[in-house]
Each structure stands twice: as structure tokens, then as C-alpha cells.
Amino acid sequence: MKLTRRQRHLAHQTLIYAAAALASVICVFPFYNAILTSLRTGQELFLTNYLPTSFHWENYVNALMVNGIARSLLNSFLVATVTVGICLLVSITAAFALARIKFKGRKYILFTILCVSMFPQVAVLSGMFELVRFLGLYDSLGALILSYTTFSLPFTVWVLTTFMKSLPVELEEAAIVDGAGLWIIISRIFAPIMGPSLVTTGLLAFIGAWNEFMFALTFIISNEQRTVPVAIGMLQGASQFELPWGNIMAASVVVTLPIIIMVLIFQKRIVSGLTSGAVKG
Amino acid sequence: MNHHSESLPSKETASKANQQSEALPQKKKCSLQQRRSRAAWILVAPALVLLASVAGWPLLRTLFYSFTDAALDTPDLYNMVGFDNYLAWADGESIGVLADPLWWKAVLNTLWFTGVSVSFELFFGMLLALLMNQKFRGQGVVRAAILVPWAIPTIVTAKMWGWMFHDQYGVINDLLTRMGVIHSPLAWIAEPNLSMWAVVIADVWKTVPFMALMLLAALQMIPSDLYEAARVDGATAWQRFTRITIPLIMPAMIVALIFRVMDALRVFDLIYVLTSNSEATISISGYAREQLVSYQQMGSGSAASVLVFMMVAGIAACFLYLGRYNDEGKENK
């Protein structure tokens, strides 16, 4: 009896480790495969191999310099940073009011914000096109910053509101007793405590803006203004039948690596940021 | 949310009580709540104004343009055409988005994609969440590994899988051949029946981690003594799963499902890059954008956009209705 229980335990453990290994391999393999491909050139590209066979860096040089991915990286970085900056600035006060003050219409505002975060991007595409043209922003990074606010702002307001709600009431009460006004409470008490949550929210919004494709594809025409997703989406070979897979994979690795590193560094915060809306909401 | 809104009034009374003990003038005490709620509007205003101008206004203009025959390069020149962009009869033939077989193909594709992809995600996400909820060495590694697909940009996902699905040089065909599942390479992207599956596989790979993390967070909030009690009562593992785990994580699961369904209904970039928006896999968002940008038809493009919006909003409203019903049930308990 004792032996079978031990055996059962052993079988259970084996199963868990096997499943964990399988899940990890499936999750990481496509990226690993992209790295392998990015290091191959010429005929080697077309021999399927699961281990590194060569280390050529030409693809990276080509992608960054010849195909202009370096320029696109800078564009993406600029657009994402400015969008996140604006959204965080505007949403911290809004989140304070929505989480901490009981006022008429609070529920409706939260509901509206939730709705906006869910509506399909294509629904505003032609209206946004008109607005962008009217403001003279067509084919410039400003068009992207403007349009990315559509999906970043509802997100940052929502997540920051959730974070603010979880802070203890006593903090604010003490400040009110001491005679602090709302602005002091926000800037001196909540902003510092919110630091880590701001980083998390900002990072998530940054990733959203970094990855956006439809607006970037529609509002940007020239190569110099392209963001990275569009630049990669548009990488073409000399002919239709000769796609430069080595270059594409090199560019893909370059774009993904910074995000993966950031995500792994902030792992715990990212997970709590992702799930805060769902579990507490 | 309910919990918090309940805690708010108590905070107000507490702060009022504090002020009373400080013996502040009567007038000031009464106005605290009023002053705060007035300030609240000022604090929320910038966000609302910004949202109204970048989301509300464009949405209204899209609706407006859906009733015109404007072209994309000359949006100022237009005639009002009523519902012609949606559906109309000319010379005994029906025209408009709703008469376009490709639109209906796109609707079917999108619904099929949403249904299949979200079901797989729920299934694998649940398996992965249950796995990560177990204690074992190297948990951190698995957690880091599953964050990788989530962090990879959708375009990169599309390109990576496009390369893996390559009919001649792709590793998918190679692996399947080695395992003896197939004898000749499959044209994953070119063949209409397979390309939709290729899209689903890439999407599931990318989004299962999100689902798994959501479900894991809910799993970890279940008190372990519930399971111990059930075990003492002789409940099998399956019974513990269906009677304890599922009901307790249901709210989080519904929220995660709503997020994913909304995302899947809006799908555009993955399909656009992985299969070049071919007719076999075109989604409703892809269709609307094609009308607008490729054919330069602002009118019918906007009409298609409005239809996409109504479809997504309709499904969201159904979810919200069901969610509210669910909440009321909880409150009655």
C-alpha cells in the first residue's frame, strides 16, 4: 500500500515535470527557431535544422541598416514613450477621482471607459483619418500618438483606478485631517506610492503602442516614419518569390528582445497588472 | 467593485467624523463631500475630453461617412446617399456591404475564428493554469517561458509562424513528416482549408499565456482548506475540480473570456500579415479596412466599420447582460 502511494506520487511528479517541460518548449520554440534562422544565410536557411549551425550577423546588419529597421525602432520608441507619458499624466488624476471620490456619474464614466477600451479600432478608422488629415498630421508620428491614445488611455485609467482602489483609506484620512487639499493628496501622497503601479501600467501601455499595426499601416506612408511592426510587415525581397526570411527573423528578434527582457525583469508586476482588472474587477 | 463602493461611504463618514472631532465650522463640514465631488469632475475632465476627441468624435464621423459616397482622398466632396452603402437595389441587383458575399464570408470567418480560437485557449489556458498552480521546482522558469509568447508583437508572431508554416522549408511540415503524421508537405498558408487553422494555431500560441495567467490568479485565491475538507469527505479529483474549482474561478473566467472574445472579434494584424488578408481568411476588420484603404471608398468602408462596431458592441452587450444576471444571482445569496 505504502509502495503504491509512493509510486503514485512519483508518477504524479513525473507527469507534472513532463507537462511543464512540454509547455515551456512549445512557448519558447518559435522564438528560438527565429533566432536560429536569423543567424543563417544563403542555402543554409533552407535546410531545416534544430540546432545552431552557424553564426552569421549579416542578417542583423542588413535588417537594421539596409532595411531601415534602426530608424523604425527609434520611431516606435518615440511614439510609444510619448503616448504612454500623455496617458499616464492624464489618467492619474482621473483614476484618483474614480477610485477615491464618490460622485454622481462615476459608474457611467467607468462604464464608458470600459466600452471604449473594447471597441474595434477599425470603427474609428475613417473618422480618425479625417481628424488626422484635418490636423495636418498625416504621414507623421503625431498621427500615431493621437490615435494610440484611443486604446491606451482607457486602459491606463482602468488599471490605475483598480490599483488606487486597493490602497488603504487611512492614508487619505490622515492627510485630510492634516488639512491637505486634493492636489496635495494626489501629488504628495498617491503619486509616490503609485510609482510601481505607474511603471507596470506604463510598461503594459508601452507594449500595446509598440505592437500596434492597423493605425500605423494606415496613417504612415513614407519609409522614414514607419514604426517597427509595419516595417517588418512590409519587408520584401527582390521578388515576390524570394522573401528575405533571414532578414525578417533578424528584425523580429531585434524588436522582440527588448520587450522580452523588460517583461522578464518586471515579471511579477506584469502578471499582477494583467490580472488586476480580472480578479478584482 | 461592489466591495469598494461599499467601503467608500464609510470613508466619507470617517473623514467627516474626524473633522467633527477637530471642531471645524459647521459649514465647511457639510460641503466637504460636495467640494470633493465637484473636484472629481475637474480631475476626470482632461481624460474625458481627450477620449471624446480621439474616440467619440472619430466614431461619430465614421457613422456620418457611412451615409455618404466620399472617397478616401477627397473626404470633403461627398453626397448623402442614405443607406445605399449598407444595402440598396439598383437595376434589380442588390448592392452595398450587406449584399457583398465577401462581407458574409468575413463575418463567418471572424465568428469561426473567435469560437474555435477562444475555446482552445480556454482549454489549454486552464490546463496550463492548473499545472502552474502545482508546487514543483522550476516554476519560475515555466512562468517566464509562458510570458514569452505574450510579449512577442503580433506582427512578429505572424512572421515567425509564417516561416514555420512554410510549405517547403518550414519546421512544422518537417516535424510532422518526421513523426510520420503526414507524408507530403502541406501548404499551410496557401490552402484555404488549412490557412484558417494556421491563423488559429498562431493566435492560440500567442494568447494562451494571458488566459493561463488570469485563471492562475483566480486559482491562487481559492483557500486550500476547501480542498482538504473535500478530500476528507472522499471527493475525487474530478469532483473537486468541477464542484470547487470551476464555480470559484467562474467570475474571473468570464472576465477573461470577455477580454479574449472582444480581442478575437477585432482580429486584423495577425491575419493580414500571416495570410496576406486572402479571401479565405479575411476578417470583418480586414474587410472594412480593405474597402476603405485599398478601394479608397470612404462610404462603404465606413459602413463596414459601423457594422463591425455594431457586431462587437452587440456581442459585448450580451456578455454584460449575462454578467449582470450573474452578479444579481450572487447578491441574492
XYZ file of C-alpha atoms in Angstrom:
614
model
C 0.000 0.000 0.000
C 2.786 2.358 1.012
C 4.737 1.487 -2.105
C 1.842 2.161 -4.442
C 1.238 5.522 -2.862
C 4.900 6.390 -3.382
C 4.672 5.168 -6.924
C 1.592 7.229 -7.449
C 3.364 10.260 -6.071
C 6.298 9.572 -8.381
C 4.033 9.189 -11.392
C 2.303 12.433 -10.445
C 5.618 14.277 -10.180
C 6.839 12.870 -13.487
C 3.648 13.938 -15.176
C 3.963 17.479 -13.803
C 7.569 17.840 -14.902
C 6.836 16.395 -18.330
C 3.916 18.800 -18.793
C 5.973 21.755 -17.562
C 8.808 20.886 -19.936
C 6.427 20.442 -22.863
C 4.662 23.760 -22.157
C 7.961 25.637 -21.868
C 9.328 24.152 -25.089
C 6.166 24.981 -27.044
C 6.164 28.538 -25.712
C 9.807 29.246 -26.438
C 10.431 27.170 -29.564
C 9.079 29.587 -32.228
C 11.274 32.373 -30.883
C 14.249 30.014 -30.653
C 13.591 28.998 -34.242
C 13.506 32.659 -35.256
C 16.900 33.236 -33.626
C 18.359 30.180 -35.390
C 17.036 31.390 -38.725
C 18.314 34.909 -38.156
C 21.862 33.555 -37.827
C 21.801 31.645 -41.099
C 22.466 32.867 -44.592
C 22.326 31.554 -48.140
C 21.460 27.922 -48.702
C 21.677 27.130 -45.010
C 18.418 28.982 -44.470
C 16.553 26.313 -46.327
C 17.853 23.259 -44.504
C 15.634 22.546 -41.547
C 17.854 22.143 -38.523
C 17.012 22.297 -34.844
C 20.447 23.215 -33.570
C 22.579 26.246 -34.319
C 24.756 25.554 -37.349
C 26.333 28.920 -37.987
C 26.645 32.401 -36.582
C 26.325 34.989 -39.289
C 25.471 38.532 -38.248
C 24.876 39.822 -41.770
C 21.122 39.484 -41.397
C 21.164 41.822 -38.409
C 23.319 44.390 -40.140
C 21.114 44.150 -43.224
C 17.876 44.452 -41.302
C 18.987 47.362 -39.141
C 20.888 49.413 -41.694
C 19.808 48.459 -45.208
C 16.139 47.842 -44.428
C 15.910 50.790 -42.080
C 14.734 48.879 -39.019
C 17.036 51.005 -36.839
C 15.120 54.114 -37.867
C 11.804 52.355 -37.279
C 12.922 51.267 -33.821
C 13.564 54.891 -32.941
C 10.134 55.883 -34.305
C 8.404 53.142 -32.329
C 10.244 54.122 -29.197
C 9.327 57.784 -29.593
C 5.670 57.141 -30.347
C 5.226 54.644 -27.528
C 7.010 56.795 -24.955
C 5.104 59.975 -25.743
C 1.767 58.133 -25.849
C 2.411 56.484 -22.503
C 3.603 59.774 -20.981
C 0.469 61.642 -22.018
C -1.834 58.837 -20.958
C -0.258 58.382 -17.524
C -0.285 62.119 -16.864
C -3.960 62.451 -17.698
C -5.076 59.204 -16.147
C -3.513 59.528 -12.698
C -5.848 62.363 -11.684
C -8.812 60.695 -13.369
C -8.024 57.413 -11.625
C -7.793 59.198 -8.275
C -11.234 60.716 -8.711
C -12.752 57.479 -9.993
C -11.284 55.307 -7.265
C -11.394 57.625 -4.273
C -14.257 60.051 -4.631
C -17.864 59.067 -4.672
C -19.699 61.293 -7.099
C -22.673 61.107 -9.399
C -21.830 59.689 -12.776
C -18.769 57.791 -11.584
C -20.242 54.460 -12.607
C -21.225 55.793 -16.025
C -17.748 57.147 -16.660
C -16.155 53.840 -15.708
C -18.625 52.011 -17.907
C -17.939 54.344 -20.847
C -14.195 53.883 -20.438
C -14.617 50.116 -20.390
C -16.704 50.313 -23.557
C -14.133 52.466 -25.346
C -11.380 50.009 -24.454
C -13.386 47.282 -26.118
C -14.435 48.891 -29.338
C -12.758 47.739 -32.531
C -10.048 50.008 -33.896
C -11.471 49.823 -37.383
C -14.641 51.545 -36.124
C -12.797 54.860 -35.755
C -10.528 54.383 -38.758
C -12.229 56.699 -41.258
C -13.174 59.300 -38.638
C -9.608 59.235 -37.338
C -8.336 59.537 -40.901
C -10.327 62.736 -41.312
C -9.127 64.094 -37.959
C -5.503 63.291 -38.755
C -5.762 64.998 -42.140
C -7.532 67.992 -40.621
C -4.742 68.428 -38.076
C -2.119 68.072 -40.800
C -0.632 65.022 -39.106
C -0.966 62.565 -41.979
C 2.228 60.561 -42.509
C 3.784 61.810 -39.282
C 4.389 60.263 -35.893
C 1.889 62.703 -34.388
C -0.921 60.817 -36.138
C 0.108 57.673 -34.295
C 0.419 59.355 -30.909
C -3.055 60.814 -31.381
C -4.632 57.548 -32.478
C -2.864 55.370 -29.905
C -4.467 57.458 -27.180
C -7.766 55.852 -28.246
C -6.799 52.493 -26.825
C -4.046 53.435 -24.337
C -5.987 55.962 -22.268
C -8.969 53.739 -21.365
C -6.514 51.041 -20.430
C -4.302 53.209 -18.196
C -7.287 54.848 -16.486
C -8.877 51.479 -15.837
C -5.781 49.761 -14.448
C -4.713 52.749 -12.334
C -8.228 53.012 -10.916
C -8.019 49.362 -9.884
C -4.640 49.955 -8.254
C -5.822 53.094 -6.443
C -8.819 51.288 -5.034
C -6.517 48.792 -3.355
C -4.660 51.458 -1.342
C -5.705 51.920 2.301
C -8.234 54.649 3.138
C -6.303 55.716 6.248
C -3.598 57.368 4.176
C -6.020 59.840 2.767
C -7.901 60.388 6.008
C -4.724 61.316 7.793
C -3.935 63.806 5.052
C -7.423 65.317 5.185
C -7.167 65.679 8.956
C -3.863 67.440 8.451
C -5.666 69.815 6.134
C -4.164 68.702 2.828
C -6.099 69.639 -0.299
C -6.887 67.228 -3.103
C -3.927 68.294 -5.192
C -1.513 67.784 -2.311
C -3.055 64.388 -1.624
C -2.576 63.335 -5.229
C 0.877 64.729 -5.824
C 2.493 64.175 -2.433
C 0.799 61.028 -1.189
C -0.613 58.997 -4.047
C 1.870 59.716 -6.822
C 4.859 58.392 -4.834
C 3.036 55.276 -3.645
C 1.719 54.701 -7.125
C 5.256 54.688 -8.546
C 5.491 50.921 -9.018
C 1.946 50.688 -10.413
C 2.707 53.535 -12.798
C 5.728 51.607 -14.049
C 3.634 48.482 -14.583
C 0.771 50.293 -16.261
C 3.148 52.354 -18.341
C 5.001 49.245 -19.452
C 1.806 47.473 -20.474
C 0.622 50.536 -22.378
C 4.076 50.859 -23.938
C 3.885 47.273 -25.205
C 0.434 47.994 -26.627
C 1.682 51.042 -28.539
C 4.894 49.270 -29.572
C 2.904 46.440 -31.154
C 0.118 48.429 -32.813
C -0.290 47.735 -36.513
C -3.522 48.943 -38.108
C -3.231 52.692 -37.433
C 0.492 52.629 -38.212
C -0.195 50.870 -41.500
C -2.939 53.313 -42.485
C -1.603 56.685 -41.378
C 2.064 56.297 -42.363
C 3.200 56.218 -45.977
C 6.896 57.012 -46.020
C 9.638 54.577 -45.015
C 11.250 57.077 -42.658
C 8.153 57.439 -40.478
C 7.295 53.756 -40.183
C 7.113 52.017 -36.857
C 8.679 48.613 -36.391
C 5.612 46.368 -36.823
C 4.816 47.962 -40.192
C 8.458 47.921 -41.260
C 8.633 44.190 -40.536
C 5.280 43.553 -42.139
C 6.496 45.279 -45.286
C 9.947 43.679 -45.585
C 10.104 42.391 -49.133
C 12.744 40.539 -51.079
C 13.951 41.258 -54.583
C 10.965 39.376 -55.991
C 7.672 38.102 -54.738
C 9.030 34.577 -54.521
C 12.205 35.400 -52.682
C 11.274 36.559 -49.217
C 14.309 37.522 -47.131
C 13.495 35.224 -44.216
C 16.904 35.715 -42.625
C 16.434 39.481 -42.508
C 12.835 39.240 -41.361
C 13.757 36.945 -38.494
C 16.708 39.162 -37.520
C 14.421 42.204 -37.416
C 11.846 40.213 -35.447
C 14.428 39.226 -32.854
C 15.660 42.815 -32.529
C 12.127 44.112 -31.974
C 11.149 41.414 -29.534
C 14.256 41.145 -27.391
C 13.875 44.469 -25.519
C 10.243 43.687 -24.716
C 11.032 40.167 -23.537
C 13.852 41.439 -21.331
C 11.616 44.113 -19.807
C 8.809 41.626 -19.258
C 11.123 39.141 -17.566
C 12.596 41.840 -15.311
C 9.180 43.098 -14.254
C 7.634 39.626 -14.361
C 5.726 39.736 -11.088
C 4.414 43.265 -11.636
C 3.358 42.483 -15.188
C 1.364 39.494 -14.056
C -0.347 41.461 -11.299
C -1.019 44.299 -13.751
C -2.525 41.940 -16.291
C -4.752 40.198 -13.811
C -5.736 43.136 -11.602
C -8.658 44.009 -13.847
C -9.934 40.486 -13.998
C -9.764 39.155 -10.489
C -10.691 42.230 -8.517
C -12.835 43.857 -11.187
C -16.031 46.647 -7.346
C -19.021 46.237 -5.069
C -16.817 45.838 -2.101
C -15.064 49.091 -2.831
C -18.143 51.151 -3.423
C -19.394 49.913 -0.096
C -16.210 50.973 1.608
C -16.350 54.451 0.145
C -19.243 55.896 2.170
C -17.630 54.639 5.345
C -14.507 56.539 4.377
C -16.558 59.682 3.913
C -18.269 59.330 7.257
C -14.952 58.569 8.850
C -13.376 61.697 7.454
C -16.423 63.717 8.484
C -16.184 62.283 11.949
C -12.555 63.253 12.027
C -13.436 66.766 11.093
C -16.121 66.941 13.720
C -13.623 65.956 16.370
C -11.403 68.729 15.083
C -14.332 71.046 15.706
C -14.250 72.692 12.310
C -17.007 75.172 11.403
C -20.324 73.506 10.547
C -20.473 74.998 7.044
C -17.185 73.503 5.934
C -18.097 70.043 7.169
C -21.237 69.910 5.071
C -19.516 70.981 1.916
C -16.646 68.526 2.028
C -18.494 65.888 0.054
C -19.783 68.491 -2.380
C -16.389 70.035 -2.849
C -14.873 66.621 -3.419
C -17.439 65.610 -5.999
C -17.019 68.914 -7.827
C -13.258 68.443 -7.789
C -13.763 64.917 -9.070
C -15.238 66.228 -12.292
C -12.313 68.590 -12.771
C -9.899 65.711 -12.208
C -11.699 63.445 -14.665
C -12.273 66.166 -17.259
C -8.923 66.039 -19.120
C -9.223 62.298 -19.649
C -12.837 62.602 -20.766
C -12.114 65.481 -23.144
C -9.202 63.579 -24.657
C -11.283 60.435 -25.034
C -14.175 62.323 -26.556
C -11.890 63.893 -29.155
C -9.837 60.832 -30.119
C -12.517 58.167 -29.765
C -16.005 59.692 -29.586
C -15.623 62.226 -32.384
C -13.954 59.856 -34.908
C -16.620 57.287 -34.152
C -19.382 59.809 -34.915
C -17.633 60.893 -38.116
C -17.300 57.269 -39.215
C -21.024 56.875 -38.684
C -21.620 60.064 -40.683
C -19.379 58.986 -43.572
C -21.147 55.652 -43.775
C -24.127 57.570 -45.235
C -22.026 59.361 -47.876
C -20.254 58.406 -51.077
C -16.970 60.131 -50.189
C -13.662 58.806 -51.484
C -10.701 58.483 -49.153
C -8.505 61.010 -50.963
C -11.243 63.644 -51.184
C -13.218 63.366 -47.941
C -14.639 66.884 -48.408
C -16.526 66.002 -51.587
C -19.497 63.862 -50.818
C -23.199 63.327 -51.376
C -25.549 61.920 -48.832
C -26.638 58.515 -50.072
C -28.647 57.267 -47.126
C -28.394 53.548 -46.540
C -27.004 52.778 -50.023
C -23.625 51.770 -48.587
C -25.314 49.208 -46.392
C -27.940 47.798 -48.732
C -29.732 49.131 -51.801
C -31.290 47.970 -55.045
C -30.068 49.269 -58.372
C -31.231 47.838 -61.705
C -32.726 44.814 -60.000
C -29.451 43.979 -58.272
C -28.711 44.487 -54.627
C -25.611 46.468 -53.750
C -23.896 47.553 -50.551
C -21.855 45.845 -47.878
C -24.725 43.628 -46.739
C -25.142 42.341 -50.314
C -21.458 41.519 -50.688
C -20.758 37.781 -50.343
C -17.227 38.634 -49.195
C -18.645 40.535 -46.209
C -20.606 37.493 -45.149
C -17.540 35.335 -45.710
C -15.632 37.735 -43.428
C -18.397 37.516 -40.791
C -18.303 33.714 -40.897
C -14.501 33.702 -40.742
C -14.441 36.043 -37.764
C -17.101 34.149 -35.821
C -15.450 30.805 -36.608
C -12.041 32.153 -35.642
C -13.402 33.617 -32.388
C -15.271 30.470 -31.404
C -12.531 27.975 -32.214
C -9.616 30.042 -31.016
C -11.170 31.122 -27.704
C -12.339 27.562 -26.924
C -8.841 26.180 -27.461
C -7.432 28.997 -25.379
C -9.794 28.305 -22.526
C -8.947 24.597 -22.604
C -5.156 24.965 -22.827
C -5.157 28.016 -20.586
C -6.949 26.010 -17.904
C -4.507 23.110 -18.240
C -1.556 25.476 -18.002
C -3.033 27.337 -15.019
C -3.679 24.069 -13.176
C -0.115 22.996 -13.914
C 1.368 26.237 -12.612
C -0.814 26.045 -9.534
C 1.050 22.879 -8.500
C 4.203 23.162 -6.435
C 7.272 21.980 -8.299
C 10.849 23.039 -8.832
C 11.487 25.313 -11.749
C 8.099 27.010 -11.538
C 9.746 30.345 -12.192
C 11.233 29.050 -15.429
C 7.852 27.885 -16.707
C 6.258 31.183 -15.762
C 8.987 33.097 -17.574
C 8.650 30.804 -20.590
C 4.925 31.345 -20.937
C 5.380 35.102 -20.806
C 7.472 34.927 -23.977
C 4.617 34.373 -26.468
C 2.576 37.084 -24.771
C 5.439 39.607 -25.052
C 6.127 38.978 -28.724
C 4.484 41.557 -31.024
C 1.619 40.161 -33.076
C 3.380 41.023 -36.335
C 6.447 39.093 -35.247
C 4.206 36.200 -34.220
C 2.665 36.259 -37.676
C 6.053 36.323 -39.409
C 7.534 33.646 -37.146
C 4.637 31.293 -37.716
C 4.545 32.170 -41.399
C 8.127 30.947 -41.613
C 7.384 27.844 -39.535
C 4.370 27.054 -41.732
C 6.424 27.474 -44.917
C 5.411 24.613 -47.233
C 8.947 23.647 -48.232
C 11.316 24.862 -45.541
C 9.038 25.203 -42.541
C 9.689 23.263 -39.343
C 6.018 22.342 -38.890
C 5.952 20.200 -42.020
C 9.368 18.833 -41.133
C 8.279 17.824 -37.622
C 5.024 16.298 -38.848
C 6.898 14.327 -41.518
C 9.426 13.054 -39.006
C 6.643 11.962 -36.687
C 5.017 10.173 -39.593
C 1.783 12.171 -39.379
C 2.000 13.390 -42.964
C 3.801 12.016 -45.990
C 3.947 15.095 -48.172
C 4.357 18.705 -47.043
C 1.172 20.716 -46.527
C 0.643 24.184 -47.973
C -0.493 25.706 -44.664
C -0.832 29.260 -45.892
C -1.923 28.723 -49.486
C -4.601 26.117 -48.955
C -7.885 27.774 -47.911
C -8.920 24.967 -45.543
C -5.589 24.980 -43.766
C -4.865 28.698 -43.663
C -7.644 29.375 -41.169
C -6.177 26.699 -38.924
C -2.733 28.231 -39.310
C -4.178 31.527 -38.072
C -5.896 29.796 -35.147
C -2.734 27.928 -34.138
C -0.623 31.093 -34.153
C -3.295 33.008 -32.206
C -3.753 30.277 -29.622
C 0.002 30.064 -29.130
C 0.196 33.786 -28.529
C -2.772 34.213 -26.219
C -2.937 31.055 -24.096
C -0.445 32.614 -21.624
C -2.800 35.549 -20.985
C -5.679 33.198 -20.291
C -3.474 30.971 -18.127
C -2.260 33.896 -16.005
C -5.806 35.185 -15.473
C -7.026 31.750 -14.430
C -3.950 31.141 -12.278
C -4.543 34.355 -10.343
C -8.084 33.169 -9.624
C -6.925 29.667 -8.691
C -4.464 31.025 -6.170
C -7.227 32.852 -4.337
C -9.117 29.661 -3.523
C -8.487 28.736 0.130
C -6.764 25.346 0.342
C -8.850 24.125 3.308
C -11.795 23.794 0.910
C -9.874 21.098 -0.945
C -8.775 19.429 2.267
C -12.339 19.262 3.528
C -13.487 17.832 0.203
C -10.718 15.255 0.294
C -11.717 14.188 3.806
C -15.261 13.787 2.546
C -13.911 11.474 -0.139
C -14.372 13.646 -3.204
C -12.420 12.531 -6.261
C -10.041 14.880 -8.053
C -12.619 15.397 -10.812
C -15.338 16.206 -8.286
C -13.062 18.671 -6.512
C -12.365 20.312 -9.869
C -15.979 20.600 -11.001
C -17.578 21.368 -7.628
C -14.963 23.671 -6.082
C -12.502 24.968 -8.641
C -14.849 25.772 -11.525
C -17.550 27.609 -9.523
C -14.984 29.649 -7.605
C -13.000 30.793 -10.613
C -16.099 31.345 -12.748
C -16.187 35.169 -12.355
C -12.524 35.572 -13.333
C -13.006 33.089 -16.142
C -15.940 35.056 -17.553
C -13.952 38.295 -17.473
C -11.005 36.621 -19.199
C -13.363 35.172 -21.794
C -14.916 38.586 -22.457
C -11.469 40.111 -22.977
C -10.429 37.370 -25.344
C -13.686 37.264 -27.326
C -13.556 41.039 -27.836
C -9.946 40.760 -28.971
C -10.655 37.877 -31.320
C -13.613 39.674 -32.903
C -11.363 42.624 -33.763
C -8.615 40.454 -35.234
C -6.760 42.124 -38.068
C -2.959 42.221 -37.936
C -2.319 38.503 -37.439
C -4.448 37.571 -40.441
C -3.256 40.489 -42.546
C 0.395 39.518 -42.179
C 0.192 35.731 -41.867
C -2.089 35.072 -44.842
C -1.910 38.442 -46.643
C -5.596 39.023 -45.899
C -6.588 36.430 -48.518
C -10.303 35.933 -49.099
C -10.151 32.574 -47.355
C -9.196 34.119 -44.021
C -10.344 37.757 -44.243
C -11.873 39.091 -41.012
C -14.527 41.786 -40.652
C -11.900 44.346 -39.602
C -9.766 43.324 -42.574
C -12.751 43.676 -44.888
C -13.620 47.153 -43.589
C -10.059 48.363 -43.901
C -9.766 46.932 -47.413
C -12.894 48.806 -48.550
C -11.557 51.984 -47.005
C -7.884 51.922 -47.935
C -7.419 49.538 -50.865
C -10.575 50.604 -52.732
C -10.479 54.170 -51.343
C -14.217 54.002 -50.683
C -14.748 56.007 -47.543
C -18.506 55.483 -47.730
C -18.707 51.725 -47.897
C -15.557 51.369 -45.790
C -17.213 53.399 -43.052
C -20.422 51.413 -43.440
C -18.472 48.189 -42.957
C -16.698 49.741 -39.953
C -20.036 50.671 -38.413
C -21.264 47.122 -38.952
C -18.130 45.771 -37.262
C -18.741 48.138 -34.376
C -22.371 47.095 -34.061
C -21.477 43.426 -34.170
C -18.800 43.742 -31.498
C -20.982 46.027 -29.364
C -23.900 43.631 -29.695
C -21.843 40.682 -28.506
C -20.375 42.810 -25.695
C -23.883 43.831 -24.623
C -24.902 40.165 -24.475
C -21.923 39.448 -22.243
C -22.691 42.408 -19.985
C -26.304 41.325 -19.707
C -25.240 37.806 -18.766
C -22.649 39.224 -16.370
C -25.212 41.385 -14.623
C -27.537 38.444 -14.326
C -24.671 36.558 -12.760
C -23.911 39.362 -10.297
C -27.531 39.608 -9.201
C -27.562 35.895 -8.527
C -24.540 36.362 -6.323
C -26.051 39.240 -4.421
C -29.234 37.316 -3.737
C -27.217 34.708 -1.951
